[in-house]
C-alpha positions as CSV (number, residue, x, y, z in Angstrom):
1,M,8.3,-5.2,-13.3
2,A,8.6,-2.3,-15.6
3,A,11.3,-1.3,-17.7
4,K,12.8,2.3,-16.5
5,L,12.2,5.1,-19.2
6,S,14.8,6.9,-20.6
7,D,15.9,10.3,-19.9
8,D,14.5,11.7,-22.9
9,A,11.4,10.3,-21.5
10,L,11.6,11.5,-18.3
11,D,12.7,15.1,-19.6
12,T,9.3,15.3,-21.6
13,I,7.4,14.4,-18.9
14,F,9.0,16.5,-16.0
15,R,12.4,17.6,-16.4
16,S,11.9,20.0,-19.4
17,A,8.3,20.2,-19.6
18,R,7.0,23.5,-18.4
19,S,4.0,25.5,-17.8
20,Y,2.9,26.9,-20.7
21,N,1.3,30.7,-21.4
22,G,0.8,30.7,-25.0
23,Y,0.8,27.9,-27.5
24,T,2.1,27.6,-31.5
25,D,-1.3,27.3,-34.2
26,A,-0.3,23.9,-34.4
27,P,-3.9,22.2,-34.3
28,V,-5.1,19.7,-32.0
29,T,-7.4,17.5,-33.2
30,E,-10.2,15.6,-32.2
31,A,-8.1,12.5,-31.9
32,D,-5.2,13.9,-30.1
33,L,-8.2,14.0,-27.6
34,H,-9.1,10.8,-27.5
35,A,-6.0,9.7,-27.6
36,I,-5.1,12.0,-24.2
37,W,-8.3,10.5,-23.0
38,D,-7.4,6.9,-23.7
39,L,-3.7,6.7,-21.9
40,M,-4.9,9.1,-18.9
41,K,-7.7,6.4,-18.3
42,F,-5.1,4.2,-16.8
43,G,-3.4,6.0,-13.6
44,P,-5.0,4.5,-11.1
45,T,-7.8,5.6,-8.6
46,S,-9.8,4.4,-5.8
47,V,-11.6,1.8,-6.8
48,N,-11.3,2.6,-10.1
49,M,-14.0,5.1,-9.5
50,L,-12.7,8.0,-12.5
51,P,-14.5,10.9,-11.3
52,A,-13.3,13.1,-13.7
53,R,-16.0,14.3,-16.2
54,L,-14.0,16.2,-19.0
55,V,-15.0,18.8,-21.1
56,W,-12.9,20.2,-23.9
57,C,-13.7,23.8,-25.6
58,T,-12.6,23.8,-28.6
59,T,-14.6,26.4,-30.4
60,P,-14.1,30.3,-30.4
61,E,-18.1,30.5,-28.9
62,S,-17.2,27.5,-25.8
63,K,-13.4,29.1,-24.8
64,E,-14.9,33.3,-25.2
65,K,-17.7,31.4,-22.7
66,L,-15.3,30.0,-20.5
67,A,-12.6,33.1,-21.0
68,A,-15.4,35.1,-19.7
69,L,-15.5,33.3,-16.2
70,S,-11.6,33.6,-15.6
71,S,-9.9,35.6,-13.9
72,G,-6.4,38.0,-14.6
73,T,-4.9,37.2,-17.4
74,N,-6.1,33.9,-17.6
75,G,-9.1,34.7,-19.7
76,A,-6.5,35.8,-23.0
77,K,-4.6,32.3,-22.6
78,I,-8.2,30.4,-22.7
79,R,-9.0,32.4,-26.2
80,K,-5.7,31.7,-27.9
81,A,-4.9,28.0,-26.8
82,P,-6.0,25.3,-29.2
83,V,-7.9,23.8,-26.3
84,T,-9.3,24.3,-23.1
85,V,-9.9,21.2,-20.8
86,I,-12.5,22.0,-17.9
87,I,-11.5,19.0,-15.2
88,G,-14.7,18.2,-13.5
89,M,-15.8,16.2,-10.7
90,D,-18.5,14.0,-10.6
91,S,-19.8,13.0,-6.9
92,D,-22.1,10.7,-8.1
93,F,-19.4,8.4,-9.1
94,H,-20.5,5.6,-7.2
95,E,-23.4,5.1,-9.2
96,H,-20.7,4.2,-12.3
97,L,-19.1,1.2,-9.9
98,P,-20.8,-1.9,-10.7
99,T,-19.2,-1.3,-13.9
100,L,-15.8,0.3,-12.7
101,F,-15.6,-2.2,-9.7
102,P,-17.3,-5.1,-10.3
103,H,-14.9,-7.4,-7.5
104,A,-16.9,-6.0,-4.8
105,D,-20.4,-4.2,-4.0
106,A,-18.1,-0.8,-3.9
107,R,-21.0,1.9,-4.6
108,A,-22.5,0.4,-1.2
109,W,-19.3,2.1,0.5
110,F,-20.3,5.4,-0.8
111,A,-24.1,5.3,-1.4
112,G,-26.9,7.5,1.0
113,D,-27.4,11.1,1.8
114,D,-24.7,10.6,4.8
115,K,-22.0,9.5,2.4
116,V,-22.4,13.0,0.3
117,A,-19.6,14.8,2.0
118,V,-17.6,11.3,1.5
119,R,-18.2,11.3,-1.6
120,K,-17.7,15.1,-2.4
121,E,-14.5,14.8,-0.8
122,T,-13.2,11.7,-2.7
123,A,-14.8,12.7,-6.1
124,L,-11.6,15.9,-5.4
125,R,-8.7,14.1,-4.5
126,N,-9.0,11.7,-7.2
127,S,-10.2,13.8,-9.9
128,S,-7.1,15.9,-8.9
129,L,-5.0,12.8,-9.5
130,Q,-6.7,12.0,-12.5
131,G,-6.0,16.0,-13.6
132,A,-2.3,15.0,-13.5
133,Y,-2.8,12.0,-15.3
134,L,-4.1,14.3,-18.3
135,I,-1.2,16.8,-17.9
136,F,1.6,13.7,-18.3
137,A,-0.7,12.2,-21.5
138,V,-0.5,15.5,-23.0
139,R,3.1,15.6,-22.7
140,A,3.7,12.0,-23.6
141,L,2.0,12.3,-26.6
142,G,4.1,15.5,-27.7
143,F,1.9,18.6,-26.8
144,D,2.4,21.3,-23.6
145,T,-0.1,22.5,-21.1
146,G,-0.5,25.3,-18.6
147,P,-3.1,23.9,-15.6
148,M,-5.0,26.8,-14.3
149,S,-7.6,27.3,-11.1
150,G,-8.3,31.3,-11.7
151,F,-11.8,31.4,-13.0
152,D,-15.0,30.9,-10.8
153,N,-16.1,27.4,-10.4
154,A,-19.4,28.1,-9.3
155,A,-20.2,30.3,-12.7
156,V,-18.1,27.4,-14.8
157,D,-20.4,25.0,-12.8
158,A,-23.9,26.9,-14.4
159,A,-22.2,27.2,-17.5
160,F,-21.0,23.9,-18.7
161,F,-22.6,21.7,-16.0
162,A,-26.0,23.2,-15.3
163,D,-28.0,19.9,-16.9
164,T,-25.6,17.6,-14.1
165,P,-25.4,18.7,-10.4
166,N,-23.8,16.2,-9.6
167,I,-20.7,17.7,-11.7
168,T,-18.8,20.8,-10.5
169,S,-15.5,22.2,-11.8
170,N,-11.9,21.1,-10.2
171,F,-9.5,22.8,-12.4
172,I,-8.8,24.0,-15.5
173,A,-6.0,23.5,-18.2
174,T,-4.6,24.7,-22.0
175,L,-3.0,22.8,-24.4
176,G,-1.6,22.9,-27.7
177,V,1.9,23.0,-28.7
178,G,3.6,25.5,-26.9
179,D,5.2,28.9,-27.0
180,P,8.9,28.6,-25.7
181,T,8.6,32.3,-25.6
182,T,5.7,32.4,-22.9
183,V,7.4,30.8,-20.3
184,H,9.2,32.7,-17.4
185,G,12.9,31.2,-15.9
186,R,12.1,27.8,-14.3
187,S,11.1,28.7,-10.5
188,P,13.3,26.9,-7.6
189,R,13.0,23.3,-7.1
190,P,14.6,22.4,-3.8
191,P,16.3,18.9,-3.2
192,F,15.1,16.3,-1.5
193,E,15.9,17.3,2.2
194,T,13.9,20.4,2.1
195,F,10.5,19.1,2.5
196,N,11.5,15.3,3.1
197,R,11.8,12.9,6.1
198,I,12.3,9.5,6.1
199,V,11.5,7.4,9.1
């Protein structure tokens, strides 16, 4: 059984962590992006399907292209962040299952035109899980993030996934070293009894 994380580690990942609206000038390197992936890829997904497909926007050009397709204040956040990642989802994830899940013929469970809706639902669920793992990996490696959904999905898909129509956008997240002046006071987190029941 794994050892319990320290309170400091739990604070870093959960209790003291915040969703940031702005960042310092501290850089995020390509090696950092590899390190984030090399942690998040170990989070569990159904039959190890790993349907998330990530596009890391690091250049002014790519960030501007994404910012122009975002709503409200999200465009400004994307332009100023060191990196913004698009978490996409591959509805043809099953084609990789012979490699990713060699224990059984899992590809056959999702193959065929009659399984398109099932694949899309499954890709959404599991890429969302991977997006959460990304958030935890970013925090564990000493960075901060600001996940968001205020953007034109269809336009982002056309701009970033035009050559891969099986891949569509789920959500996006800025990341870097957070500027604490850009966060609001923490919103309420209710006690167990509010949203839980034990049966």
